Backbone as JSON Lines, residues from 0, in Angstrom:
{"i":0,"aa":"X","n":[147.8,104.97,43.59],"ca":[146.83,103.88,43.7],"c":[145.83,103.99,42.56]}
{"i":1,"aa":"X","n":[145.81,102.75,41.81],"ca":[144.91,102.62,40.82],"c":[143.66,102.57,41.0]}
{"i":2,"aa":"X","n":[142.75,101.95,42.27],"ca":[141.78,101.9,42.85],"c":[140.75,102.92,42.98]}
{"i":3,"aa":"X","n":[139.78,102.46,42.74],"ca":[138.0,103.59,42.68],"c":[137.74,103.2,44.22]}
{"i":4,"aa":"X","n":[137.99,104.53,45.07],"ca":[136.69,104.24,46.29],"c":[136.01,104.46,46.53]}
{"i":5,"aa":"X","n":[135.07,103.93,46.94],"ca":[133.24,104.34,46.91],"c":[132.93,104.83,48.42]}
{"i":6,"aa":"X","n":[132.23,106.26,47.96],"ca":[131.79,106.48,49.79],"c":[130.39,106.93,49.41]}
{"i":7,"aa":"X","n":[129.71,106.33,50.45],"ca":[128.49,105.98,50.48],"c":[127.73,107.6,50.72]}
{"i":8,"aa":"X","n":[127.0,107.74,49.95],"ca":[126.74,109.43,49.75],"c":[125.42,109.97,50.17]}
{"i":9,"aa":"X","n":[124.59,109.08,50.92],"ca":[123.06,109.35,51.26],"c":[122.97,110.22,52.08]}
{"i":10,"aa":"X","n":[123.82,110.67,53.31],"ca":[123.86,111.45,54.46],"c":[125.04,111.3,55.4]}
{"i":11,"aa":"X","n":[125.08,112.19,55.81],"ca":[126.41,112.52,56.93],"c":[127.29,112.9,56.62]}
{"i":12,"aa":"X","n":[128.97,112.46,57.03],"ca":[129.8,113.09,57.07],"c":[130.9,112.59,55.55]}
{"i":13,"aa":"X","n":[130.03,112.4,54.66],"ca":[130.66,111.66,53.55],"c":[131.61,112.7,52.77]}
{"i":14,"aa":"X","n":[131.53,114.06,52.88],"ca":[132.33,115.03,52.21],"c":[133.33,114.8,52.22]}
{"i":15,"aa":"X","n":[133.51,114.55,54.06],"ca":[134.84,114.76,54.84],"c":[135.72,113.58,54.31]}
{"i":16,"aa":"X","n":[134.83,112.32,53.96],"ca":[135.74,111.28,53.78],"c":[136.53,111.61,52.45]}
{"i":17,"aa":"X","n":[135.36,112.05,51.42],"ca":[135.97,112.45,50.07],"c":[137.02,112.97,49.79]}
{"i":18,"aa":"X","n":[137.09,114.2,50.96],"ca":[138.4,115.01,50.82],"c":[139.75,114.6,51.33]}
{"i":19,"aa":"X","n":[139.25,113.93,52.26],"ca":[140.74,112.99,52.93],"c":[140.87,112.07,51.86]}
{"i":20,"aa":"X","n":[140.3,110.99,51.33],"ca":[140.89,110.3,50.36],"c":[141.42,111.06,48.98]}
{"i":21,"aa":"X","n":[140.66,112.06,48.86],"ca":[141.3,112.62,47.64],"c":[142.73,113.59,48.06]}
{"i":22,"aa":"X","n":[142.94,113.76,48.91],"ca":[143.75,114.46,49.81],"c":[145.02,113.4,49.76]}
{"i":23,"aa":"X","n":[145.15,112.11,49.32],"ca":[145.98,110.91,49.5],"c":[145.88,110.82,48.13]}
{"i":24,"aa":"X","n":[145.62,111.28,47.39],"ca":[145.41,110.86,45.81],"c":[145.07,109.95,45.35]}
{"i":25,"aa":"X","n":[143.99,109.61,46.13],"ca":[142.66,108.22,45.92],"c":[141.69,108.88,45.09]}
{"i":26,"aa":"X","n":[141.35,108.08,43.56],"ca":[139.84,108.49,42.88],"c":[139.11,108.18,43.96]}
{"i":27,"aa":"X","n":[137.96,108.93,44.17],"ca":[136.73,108.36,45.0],"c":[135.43,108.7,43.76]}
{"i":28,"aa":"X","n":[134.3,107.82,44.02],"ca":[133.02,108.39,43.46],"c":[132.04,108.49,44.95]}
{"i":29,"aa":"X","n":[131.63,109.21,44.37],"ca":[129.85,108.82,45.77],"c":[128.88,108.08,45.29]}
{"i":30,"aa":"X","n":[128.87,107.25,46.33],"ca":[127.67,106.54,46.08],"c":[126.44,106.5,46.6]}
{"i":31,"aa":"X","n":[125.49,106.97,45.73],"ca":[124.13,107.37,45.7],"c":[122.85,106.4,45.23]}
{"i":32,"aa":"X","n":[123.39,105.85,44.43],"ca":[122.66,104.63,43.48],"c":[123.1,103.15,43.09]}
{"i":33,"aa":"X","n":[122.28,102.31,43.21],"ca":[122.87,101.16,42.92],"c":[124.22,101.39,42.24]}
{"i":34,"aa":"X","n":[123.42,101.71,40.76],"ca":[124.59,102.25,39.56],"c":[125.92,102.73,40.12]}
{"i":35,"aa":"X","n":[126.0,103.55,41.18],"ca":[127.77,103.85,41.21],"c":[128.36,102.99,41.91]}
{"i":36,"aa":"X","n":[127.7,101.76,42.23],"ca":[128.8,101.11,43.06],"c":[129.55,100.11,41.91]}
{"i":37,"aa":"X","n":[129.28,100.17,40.72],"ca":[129.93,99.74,39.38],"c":[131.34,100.29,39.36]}
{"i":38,"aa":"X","n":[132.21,99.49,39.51],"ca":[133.49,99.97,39.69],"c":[134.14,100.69,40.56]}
{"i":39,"aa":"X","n":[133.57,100.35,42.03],"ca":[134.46,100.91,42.5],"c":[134.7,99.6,43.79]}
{"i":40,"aa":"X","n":[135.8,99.74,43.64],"ca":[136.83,98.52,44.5],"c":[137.3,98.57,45.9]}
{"i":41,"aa":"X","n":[136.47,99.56,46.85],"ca":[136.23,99.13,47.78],"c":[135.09,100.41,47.87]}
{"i":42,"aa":"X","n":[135.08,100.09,49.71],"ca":[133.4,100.98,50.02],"c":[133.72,102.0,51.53]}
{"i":43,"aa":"X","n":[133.88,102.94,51.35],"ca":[133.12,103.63,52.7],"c":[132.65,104.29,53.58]}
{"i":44,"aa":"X","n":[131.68,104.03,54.78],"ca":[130.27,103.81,54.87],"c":[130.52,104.74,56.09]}
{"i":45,"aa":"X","n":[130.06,106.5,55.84],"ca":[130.54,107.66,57.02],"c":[129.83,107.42,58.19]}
{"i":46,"aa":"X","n":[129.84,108.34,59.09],"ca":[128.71,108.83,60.61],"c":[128.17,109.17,59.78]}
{"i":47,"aa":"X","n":[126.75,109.68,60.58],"ca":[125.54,109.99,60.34],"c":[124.62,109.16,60.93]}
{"i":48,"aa":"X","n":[123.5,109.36,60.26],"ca":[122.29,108.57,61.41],"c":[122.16,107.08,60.78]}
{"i":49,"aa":"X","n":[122.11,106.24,61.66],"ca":[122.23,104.65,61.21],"c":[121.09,104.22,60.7]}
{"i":50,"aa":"X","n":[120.08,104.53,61.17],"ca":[118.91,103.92,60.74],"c":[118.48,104.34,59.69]}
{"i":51,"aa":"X","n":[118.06,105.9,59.66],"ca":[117.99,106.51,57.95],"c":[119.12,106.0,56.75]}
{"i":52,"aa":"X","n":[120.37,105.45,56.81],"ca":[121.46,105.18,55.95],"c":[120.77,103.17,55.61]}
{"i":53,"aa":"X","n":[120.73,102.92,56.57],"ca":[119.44,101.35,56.74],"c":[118.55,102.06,55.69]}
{"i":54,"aa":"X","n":[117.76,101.93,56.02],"ca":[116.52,102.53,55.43],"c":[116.75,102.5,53.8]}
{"i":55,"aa":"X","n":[117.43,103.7,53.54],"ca":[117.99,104.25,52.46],"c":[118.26,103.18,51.84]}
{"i":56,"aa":"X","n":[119.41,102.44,52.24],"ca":[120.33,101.3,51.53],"c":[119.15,99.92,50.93]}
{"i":57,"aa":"X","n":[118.37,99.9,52.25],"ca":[117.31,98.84,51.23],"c":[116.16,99.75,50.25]}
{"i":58,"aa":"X","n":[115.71,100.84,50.12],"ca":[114.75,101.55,49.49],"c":[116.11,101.67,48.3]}
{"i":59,"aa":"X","n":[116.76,102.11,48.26],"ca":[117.47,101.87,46.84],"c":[118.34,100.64,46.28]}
{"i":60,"aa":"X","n":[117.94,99.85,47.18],"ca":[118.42,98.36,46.61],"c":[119.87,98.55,46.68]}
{"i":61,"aa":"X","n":[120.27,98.9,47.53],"ca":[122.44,98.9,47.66],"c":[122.62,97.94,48.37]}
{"i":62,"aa":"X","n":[121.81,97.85,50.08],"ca":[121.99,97.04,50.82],"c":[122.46,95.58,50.56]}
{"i":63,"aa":"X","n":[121.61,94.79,49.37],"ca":[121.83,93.24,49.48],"c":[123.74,93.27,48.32]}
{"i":64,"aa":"X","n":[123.24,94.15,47.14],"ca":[124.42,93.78,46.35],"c":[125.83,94.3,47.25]}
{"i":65,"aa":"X","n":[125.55,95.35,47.68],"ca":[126.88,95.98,48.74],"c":[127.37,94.7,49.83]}
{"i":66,"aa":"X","n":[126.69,94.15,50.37],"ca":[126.58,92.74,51.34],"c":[127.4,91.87,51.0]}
{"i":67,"aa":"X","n":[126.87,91.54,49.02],"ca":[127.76,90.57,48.57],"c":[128.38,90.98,48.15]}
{"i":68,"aa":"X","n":[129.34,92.38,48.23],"ca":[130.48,92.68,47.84],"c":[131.14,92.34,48.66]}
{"i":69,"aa":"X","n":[131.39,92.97,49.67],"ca":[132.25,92.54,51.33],"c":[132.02,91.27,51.16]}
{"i":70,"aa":"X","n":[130.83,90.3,51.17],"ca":[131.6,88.97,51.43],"c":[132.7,88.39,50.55]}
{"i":71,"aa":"X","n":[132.29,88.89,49.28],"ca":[133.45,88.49,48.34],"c":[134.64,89.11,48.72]}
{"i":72,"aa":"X","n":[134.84,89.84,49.85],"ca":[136.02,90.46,49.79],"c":[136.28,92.0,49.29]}
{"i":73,"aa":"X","n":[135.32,92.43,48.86],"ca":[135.85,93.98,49.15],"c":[136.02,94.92,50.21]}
{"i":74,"aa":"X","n":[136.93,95.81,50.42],"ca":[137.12,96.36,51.71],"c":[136.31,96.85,51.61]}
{"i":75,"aa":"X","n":[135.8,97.4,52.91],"ca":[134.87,98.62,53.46],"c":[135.39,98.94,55.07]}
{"i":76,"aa":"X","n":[135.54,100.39,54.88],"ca":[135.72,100.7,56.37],"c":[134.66,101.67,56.64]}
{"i":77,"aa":"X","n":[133.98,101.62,57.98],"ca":[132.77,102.01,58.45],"c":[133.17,102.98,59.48]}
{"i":78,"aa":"X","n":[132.47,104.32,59.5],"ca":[132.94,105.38,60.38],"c":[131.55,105.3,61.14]}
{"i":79,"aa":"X","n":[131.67,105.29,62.89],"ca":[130.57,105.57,63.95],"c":[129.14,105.19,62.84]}
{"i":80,"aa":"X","n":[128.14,106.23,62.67],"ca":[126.6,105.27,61.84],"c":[127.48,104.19,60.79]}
{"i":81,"aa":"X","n":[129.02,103.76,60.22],"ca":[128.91,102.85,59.31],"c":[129.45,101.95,59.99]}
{"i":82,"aa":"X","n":[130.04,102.11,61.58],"ca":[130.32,100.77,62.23],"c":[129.31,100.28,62.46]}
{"i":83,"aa":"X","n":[128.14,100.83,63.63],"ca":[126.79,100.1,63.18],"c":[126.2,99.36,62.28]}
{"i":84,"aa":"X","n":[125.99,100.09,61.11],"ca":[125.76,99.44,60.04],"c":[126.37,98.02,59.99]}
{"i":85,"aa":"X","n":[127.35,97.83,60.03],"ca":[128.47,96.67,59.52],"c":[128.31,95.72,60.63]}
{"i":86,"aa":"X","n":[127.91,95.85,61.93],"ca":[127.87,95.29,62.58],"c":[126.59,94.13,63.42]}
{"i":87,"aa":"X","n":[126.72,92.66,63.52],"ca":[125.78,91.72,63.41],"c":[124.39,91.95,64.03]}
{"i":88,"aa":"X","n":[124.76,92.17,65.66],"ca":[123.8,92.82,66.12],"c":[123.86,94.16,66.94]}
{"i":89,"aa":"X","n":[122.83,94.98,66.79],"ca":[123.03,96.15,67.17],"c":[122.1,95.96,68.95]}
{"i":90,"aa":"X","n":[122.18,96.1,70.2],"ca":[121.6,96.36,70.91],"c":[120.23,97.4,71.1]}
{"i":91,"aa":"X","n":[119.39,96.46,71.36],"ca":[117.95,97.23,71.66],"c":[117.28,97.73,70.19]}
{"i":92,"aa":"X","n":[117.81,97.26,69.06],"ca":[117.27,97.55,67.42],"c":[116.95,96.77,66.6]}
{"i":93,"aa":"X","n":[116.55,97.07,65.56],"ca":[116.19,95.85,64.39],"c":[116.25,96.05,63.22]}
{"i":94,"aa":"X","n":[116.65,97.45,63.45],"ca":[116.99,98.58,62.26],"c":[118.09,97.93,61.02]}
{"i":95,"aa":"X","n":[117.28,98.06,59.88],"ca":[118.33,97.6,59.02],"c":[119.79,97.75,58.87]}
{"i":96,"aa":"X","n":[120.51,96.93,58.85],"ca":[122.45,96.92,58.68],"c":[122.91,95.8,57.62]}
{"i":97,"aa":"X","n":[124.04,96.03,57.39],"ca":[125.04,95.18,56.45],"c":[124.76,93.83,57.45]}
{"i":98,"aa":"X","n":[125.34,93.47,58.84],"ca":[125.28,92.84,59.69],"c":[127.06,92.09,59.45]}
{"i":99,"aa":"X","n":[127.97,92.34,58.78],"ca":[128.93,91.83,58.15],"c":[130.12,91.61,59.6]}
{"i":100,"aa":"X","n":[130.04,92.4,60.45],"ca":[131.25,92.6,61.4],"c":[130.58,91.63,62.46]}
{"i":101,"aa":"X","n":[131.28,90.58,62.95],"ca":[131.05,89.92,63.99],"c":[131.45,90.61,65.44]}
{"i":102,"aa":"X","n":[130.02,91.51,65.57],"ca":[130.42,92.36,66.9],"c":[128.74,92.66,66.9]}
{"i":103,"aa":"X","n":[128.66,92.88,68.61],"ca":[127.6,93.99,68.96],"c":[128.03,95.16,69.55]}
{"i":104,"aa":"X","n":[127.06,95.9,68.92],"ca":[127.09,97.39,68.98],"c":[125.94,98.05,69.75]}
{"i":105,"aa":"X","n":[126.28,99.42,70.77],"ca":[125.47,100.08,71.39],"c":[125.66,101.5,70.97]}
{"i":106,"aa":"X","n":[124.57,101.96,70.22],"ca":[124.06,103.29,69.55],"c":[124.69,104.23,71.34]}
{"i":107,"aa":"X","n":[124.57,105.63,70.09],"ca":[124.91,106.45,71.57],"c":[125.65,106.33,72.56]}
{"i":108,"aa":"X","n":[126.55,105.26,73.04],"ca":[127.23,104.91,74.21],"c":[127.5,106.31,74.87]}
{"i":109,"aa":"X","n":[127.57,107.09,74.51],"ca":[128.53,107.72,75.39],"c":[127.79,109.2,75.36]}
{"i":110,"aa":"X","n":[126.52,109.53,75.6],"ca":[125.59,110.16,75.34],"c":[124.98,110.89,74.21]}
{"i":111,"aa":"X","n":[124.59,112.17,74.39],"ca":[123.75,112.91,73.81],"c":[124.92,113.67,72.7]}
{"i":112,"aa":"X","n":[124.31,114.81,71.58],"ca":[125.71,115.76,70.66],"c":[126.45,116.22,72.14]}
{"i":113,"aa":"X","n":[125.81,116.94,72.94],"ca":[126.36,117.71,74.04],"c":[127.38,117.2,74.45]}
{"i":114,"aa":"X","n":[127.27,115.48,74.62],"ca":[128.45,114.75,75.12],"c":[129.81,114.33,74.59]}
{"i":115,"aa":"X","n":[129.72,115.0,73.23],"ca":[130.78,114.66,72.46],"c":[131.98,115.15,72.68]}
{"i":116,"aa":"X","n":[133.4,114.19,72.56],"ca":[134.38,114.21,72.91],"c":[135.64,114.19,72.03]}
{"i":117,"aa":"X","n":[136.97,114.15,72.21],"ca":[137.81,114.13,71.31],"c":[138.77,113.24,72.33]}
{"i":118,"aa":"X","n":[139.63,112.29,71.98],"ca":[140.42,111.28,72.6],"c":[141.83,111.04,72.22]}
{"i":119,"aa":"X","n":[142.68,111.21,72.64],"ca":[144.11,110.81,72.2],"c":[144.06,109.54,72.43]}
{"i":120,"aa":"X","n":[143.67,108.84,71.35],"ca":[143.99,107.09,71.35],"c":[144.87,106.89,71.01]}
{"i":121,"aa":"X","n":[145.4,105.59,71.85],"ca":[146.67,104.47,71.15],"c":[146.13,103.74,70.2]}
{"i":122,"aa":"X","n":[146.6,103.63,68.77],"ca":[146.1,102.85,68.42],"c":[147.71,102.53,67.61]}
{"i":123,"aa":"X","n":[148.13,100.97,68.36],"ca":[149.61,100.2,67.93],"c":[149.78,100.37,66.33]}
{"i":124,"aa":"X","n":[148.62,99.62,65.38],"ca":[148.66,99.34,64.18],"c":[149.06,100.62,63.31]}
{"i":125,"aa":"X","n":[148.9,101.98,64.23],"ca":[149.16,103.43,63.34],"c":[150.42,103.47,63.88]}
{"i":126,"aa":"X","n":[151.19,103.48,64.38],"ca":[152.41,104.01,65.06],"c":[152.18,104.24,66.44]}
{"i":127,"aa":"X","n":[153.21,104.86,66.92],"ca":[153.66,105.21,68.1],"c":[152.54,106.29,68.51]}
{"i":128,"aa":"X","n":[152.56,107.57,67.66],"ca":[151.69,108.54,68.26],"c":[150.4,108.3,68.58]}
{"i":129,"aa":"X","n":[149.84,108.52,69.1],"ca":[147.97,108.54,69.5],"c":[147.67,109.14,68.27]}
{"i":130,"aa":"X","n":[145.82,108.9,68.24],"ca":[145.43,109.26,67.53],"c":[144.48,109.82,68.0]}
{"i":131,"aa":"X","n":[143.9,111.62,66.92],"ca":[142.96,112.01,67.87],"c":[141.63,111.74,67.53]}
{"i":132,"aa":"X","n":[140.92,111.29,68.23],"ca":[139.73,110.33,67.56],"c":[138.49,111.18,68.28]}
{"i":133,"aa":"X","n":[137.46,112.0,67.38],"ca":[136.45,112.7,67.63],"c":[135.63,111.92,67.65]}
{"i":134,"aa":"X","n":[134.48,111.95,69.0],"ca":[133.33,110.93,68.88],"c":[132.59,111.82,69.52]}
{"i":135,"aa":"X","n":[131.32,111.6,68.26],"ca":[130.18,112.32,68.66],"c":[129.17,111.22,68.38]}
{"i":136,"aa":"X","n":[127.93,111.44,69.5],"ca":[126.73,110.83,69.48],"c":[127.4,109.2,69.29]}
{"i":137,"aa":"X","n":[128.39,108.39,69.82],"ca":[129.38,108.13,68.87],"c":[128.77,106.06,69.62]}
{"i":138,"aa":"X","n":[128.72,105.33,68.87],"ca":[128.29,103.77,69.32],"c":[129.99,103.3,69.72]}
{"i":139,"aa":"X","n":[129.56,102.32,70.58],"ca":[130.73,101.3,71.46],"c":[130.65,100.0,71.32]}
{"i":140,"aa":"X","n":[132.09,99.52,71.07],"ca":[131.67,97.73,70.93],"c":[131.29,96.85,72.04]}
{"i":141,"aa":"X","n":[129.93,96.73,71.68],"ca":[130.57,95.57,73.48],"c":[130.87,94.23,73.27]}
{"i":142,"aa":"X","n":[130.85,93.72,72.51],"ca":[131.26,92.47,72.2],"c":[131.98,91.82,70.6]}
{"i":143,"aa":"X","n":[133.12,91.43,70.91],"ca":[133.54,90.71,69.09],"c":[133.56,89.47,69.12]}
{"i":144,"aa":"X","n":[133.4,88.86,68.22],"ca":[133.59,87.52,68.05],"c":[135.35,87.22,67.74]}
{"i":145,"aa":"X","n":[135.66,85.84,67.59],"ca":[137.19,85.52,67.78],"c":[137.84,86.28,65.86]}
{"i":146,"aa":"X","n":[137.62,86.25,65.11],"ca":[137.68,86.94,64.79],"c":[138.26,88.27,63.85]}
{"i":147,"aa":"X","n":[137.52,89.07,65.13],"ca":[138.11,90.13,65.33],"c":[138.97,91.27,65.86]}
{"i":148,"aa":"X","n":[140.11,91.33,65.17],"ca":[141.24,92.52,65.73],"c":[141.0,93.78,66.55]}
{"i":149,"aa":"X","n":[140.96,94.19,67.54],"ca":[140.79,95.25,68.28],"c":[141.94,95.76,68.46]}
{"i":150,"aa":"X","n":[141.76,97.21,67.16],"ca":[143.04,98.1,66.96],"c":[142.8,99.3,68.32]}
{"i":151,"aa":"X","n":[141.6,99.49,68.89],"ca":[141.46,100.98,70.02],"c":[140.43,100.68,70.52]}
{"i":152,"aa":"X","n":[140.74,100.7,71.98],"ca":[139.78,100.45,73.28],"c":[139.59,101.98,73.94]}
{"i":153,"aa":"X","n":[138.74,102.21,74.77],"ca":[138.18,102.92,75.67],"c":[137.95,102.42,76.78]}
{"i":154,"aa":"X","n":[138.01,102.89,78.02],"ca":[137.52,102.72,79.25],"c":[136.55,103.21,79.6]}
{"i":155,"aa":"X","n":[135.19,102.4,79.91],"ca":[133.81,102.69,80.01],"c":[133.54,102.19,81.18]}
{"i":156,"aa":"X","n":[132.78,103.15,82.32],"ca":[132.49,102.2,83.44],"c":[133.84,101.29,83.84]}
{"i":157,"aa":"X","n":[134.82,101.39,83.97],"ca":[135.5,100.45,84.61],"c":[136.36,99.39,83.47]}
{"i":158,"aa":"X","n":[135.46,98.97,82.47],"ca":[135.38,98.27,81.26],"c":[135.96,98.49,80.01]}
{"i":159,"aa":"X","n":[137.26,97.91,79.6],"ca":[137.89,98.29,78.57],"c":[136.54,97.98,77.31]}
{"i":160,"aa":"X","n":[136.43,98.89,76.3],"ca":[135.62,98.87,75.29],"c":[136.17,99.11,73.78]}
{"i":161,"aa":"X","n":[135.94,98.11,73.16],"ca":[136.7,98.39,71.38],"c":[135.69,99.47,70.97]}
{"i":162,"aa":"X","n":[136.65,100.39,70.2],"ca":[135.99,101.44,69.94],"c":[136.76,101.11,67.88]}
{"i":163,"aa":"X","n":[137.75,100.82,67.96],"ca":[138.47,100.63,66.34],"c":[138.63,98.79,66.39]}
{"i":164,"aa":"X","n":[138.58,98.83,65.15],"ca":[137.87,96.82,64.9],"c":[138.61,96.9,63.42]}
{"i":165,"aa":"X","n":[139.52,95.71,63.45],"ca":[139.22,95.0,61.88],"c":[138.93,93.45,62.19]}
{"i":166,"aa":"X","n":[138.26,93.04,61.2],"ca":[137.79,91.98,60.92],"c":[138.34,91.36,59.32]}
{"i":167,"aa":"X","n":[139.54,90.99,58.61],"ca":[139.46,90.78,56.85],"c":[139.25,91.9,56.58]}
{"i":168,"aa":"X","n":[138.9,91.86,55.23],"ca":[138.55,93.38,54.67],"c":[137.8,94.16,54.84]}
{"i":169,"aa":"X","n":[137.2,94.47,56.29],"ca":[136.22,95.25,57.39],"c":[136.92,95.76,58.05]}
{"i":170,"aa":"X","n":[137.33,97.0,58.34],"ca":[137.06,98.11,59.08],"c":[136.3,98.82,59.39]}
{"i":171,"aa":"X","n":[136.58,99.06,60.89],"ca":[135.42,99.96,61.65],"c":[135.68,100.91,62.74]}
{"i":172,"aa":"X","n":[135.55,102.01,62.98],"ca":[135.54,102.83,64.22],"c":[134.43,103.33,65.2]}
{"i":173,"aa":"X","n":[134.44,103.53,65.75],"ca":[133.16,104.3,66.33],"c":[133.51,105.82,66.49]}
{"i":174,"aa":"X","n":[134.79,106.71,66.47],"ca":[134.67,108.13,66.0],"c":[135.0,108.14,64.7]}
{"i":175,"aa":"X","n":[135.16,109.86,64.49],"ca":[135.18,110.62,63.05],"c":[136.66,110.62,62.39]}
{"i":176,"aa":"X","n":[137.45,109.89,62.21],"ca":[138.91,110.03,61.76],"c":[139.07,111.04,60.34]}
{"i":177,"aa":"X","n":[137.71,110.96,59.89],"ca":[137.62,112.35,58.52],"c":[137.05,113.62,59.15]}
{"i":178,"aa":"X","n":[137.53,113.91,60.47],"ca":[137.3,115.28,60.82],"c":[138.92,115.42,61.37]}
{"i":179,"aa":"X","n":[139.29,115.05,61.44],"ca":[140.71,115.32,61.87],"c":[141.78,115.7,60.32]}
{"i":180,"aa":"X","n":[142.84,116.41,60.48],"ca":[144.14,116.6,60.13],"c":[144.68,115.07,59.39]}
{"i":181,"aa":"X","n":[144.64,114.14,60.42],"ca":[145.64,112.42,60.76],"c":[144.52,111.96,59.35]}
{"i":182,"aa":"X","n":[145.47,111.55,58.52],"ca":[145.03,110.5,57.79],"c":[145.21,109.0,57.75]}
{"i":183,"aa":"X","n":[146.09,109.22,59.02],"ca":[146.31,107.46,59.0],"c":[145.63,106.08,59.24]}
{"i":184,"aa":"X","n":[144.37,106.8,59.84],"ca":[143.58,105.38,59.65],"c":[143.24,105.38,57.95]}
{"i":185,"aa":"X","n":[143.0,106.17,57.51],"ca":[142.65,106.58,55.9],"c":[143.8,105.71,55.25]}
{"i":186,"aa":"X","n":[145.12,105.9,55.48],"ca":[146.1,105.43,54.83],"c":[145.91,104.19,55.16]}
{"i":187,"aa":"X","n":[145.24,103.64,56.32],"ca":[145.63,101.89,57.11],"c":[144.83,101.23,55.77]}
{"i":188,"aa":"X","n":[143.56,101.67,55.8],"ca":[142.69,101.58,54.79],"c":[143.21,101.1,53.43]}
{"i":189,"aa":"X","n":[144.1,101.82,52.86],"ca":[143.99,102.31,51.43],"c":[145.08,101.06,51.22]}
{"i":190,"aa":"X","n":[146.08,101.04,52.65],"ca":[146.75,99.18,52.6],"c":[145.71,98.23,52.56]}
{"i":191,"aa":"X","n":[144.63,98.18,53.16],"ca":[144.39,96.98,53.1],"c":[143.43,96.88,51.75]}
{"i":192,"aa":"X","n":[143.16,98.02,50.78],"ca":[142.84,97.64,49.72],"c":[144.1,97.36,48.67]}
{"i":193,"aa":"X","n":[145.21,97.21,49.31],"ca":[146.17,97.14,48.23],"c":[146.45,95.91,48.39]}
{"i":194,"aa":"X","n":[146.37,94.87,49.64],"ca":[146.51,93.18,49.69],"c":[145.2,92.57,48.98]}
């Protein structure tokens, strides 16, 4: 793959993404500054804390030009703090986001670090096998607009819940798929920067 991918480098789990894409023999840069998002042809946006990565993104001016990248069509896939991010409205916040994913989102769903879990998801669009999907401190979809593709649900309360989303060239999860072994959401990715 000829393609530059940009992972968003302010905080969290952005290493992990680095090494899985470079692990697939994807260039990646980090992106830290307006300046590196210059050439690179798609974006994305790890866990970590949502509101500080907000914050960040408008104090260094990434937020608006990154915005009008995705609308023009560049991919970005968003891990747990970058599904937030991406997503229109966040429940009970006001905290800066992309707002790009036609979904609401609930921070924390599923409690406290203590509560963190690991899940053998189905998810059809990867194959047959489950996938093991680590969620910590980890947000839940509660609502998409039409839309949007719901690749992995959860059962919450009774309540099937999208936990994996595409939308066009938006992807999103609410666990860590760059703490795992499985690169295949990584690989789902690296297709849909190749259409």
């Amino acid at each position: 793959m000829s393609k530059c991918i940009g992972v968003l480098a302010l905080q969290g789990a952005f290493r992990e993404h680095v090494a899985a894409l470079r692990a697939l023999g994807v260039e990646t840069r980090e992106v830290r500054q307006l300046r590196d998002l210059s050439g690179t042809d798609a974006m994305v946006i790890p866990g970590g804390e949502s509101t500080t990565m907000g914050k960040l993104l408008n104090e260094l001016g990434i937020m608006q030009p990154l915005r009008e990248r995705i609308d023009s069509g560049m991919p970005v896939f968003g891990t747990c703090a970058g599904l937030i991010l991406l997503c229109r409205e966040i429940v009970d916040s006001q905290q800066p986001r992309l707002g790009e994913l036609d979904a609401v989102v609930r921070r924390n769903a599923f409690g406290r670090q203590v509560d963190s879990f690991e899940e053998n998801l189905p998810v059809p669009v990867l194959g047959p096998e489950p996938f093991p999907a680590v969620f910590i401190r980890a947000p839940i979809i509660m609502n998409v607009g039409s839309g949007v593709e719901v690749l992995a649900h959860v059962t919450q309360d009774g309540d099937k819940r999208a936990v994996a989303v595409r939308q066009g060239n938006i992807l999103a999860a609410s666990f860590h798929p760059e703490l795992t072994e499985d690169t295949r959401f990584h690989k789902y990715f690296l297709d849909m920067c190749q259409s």
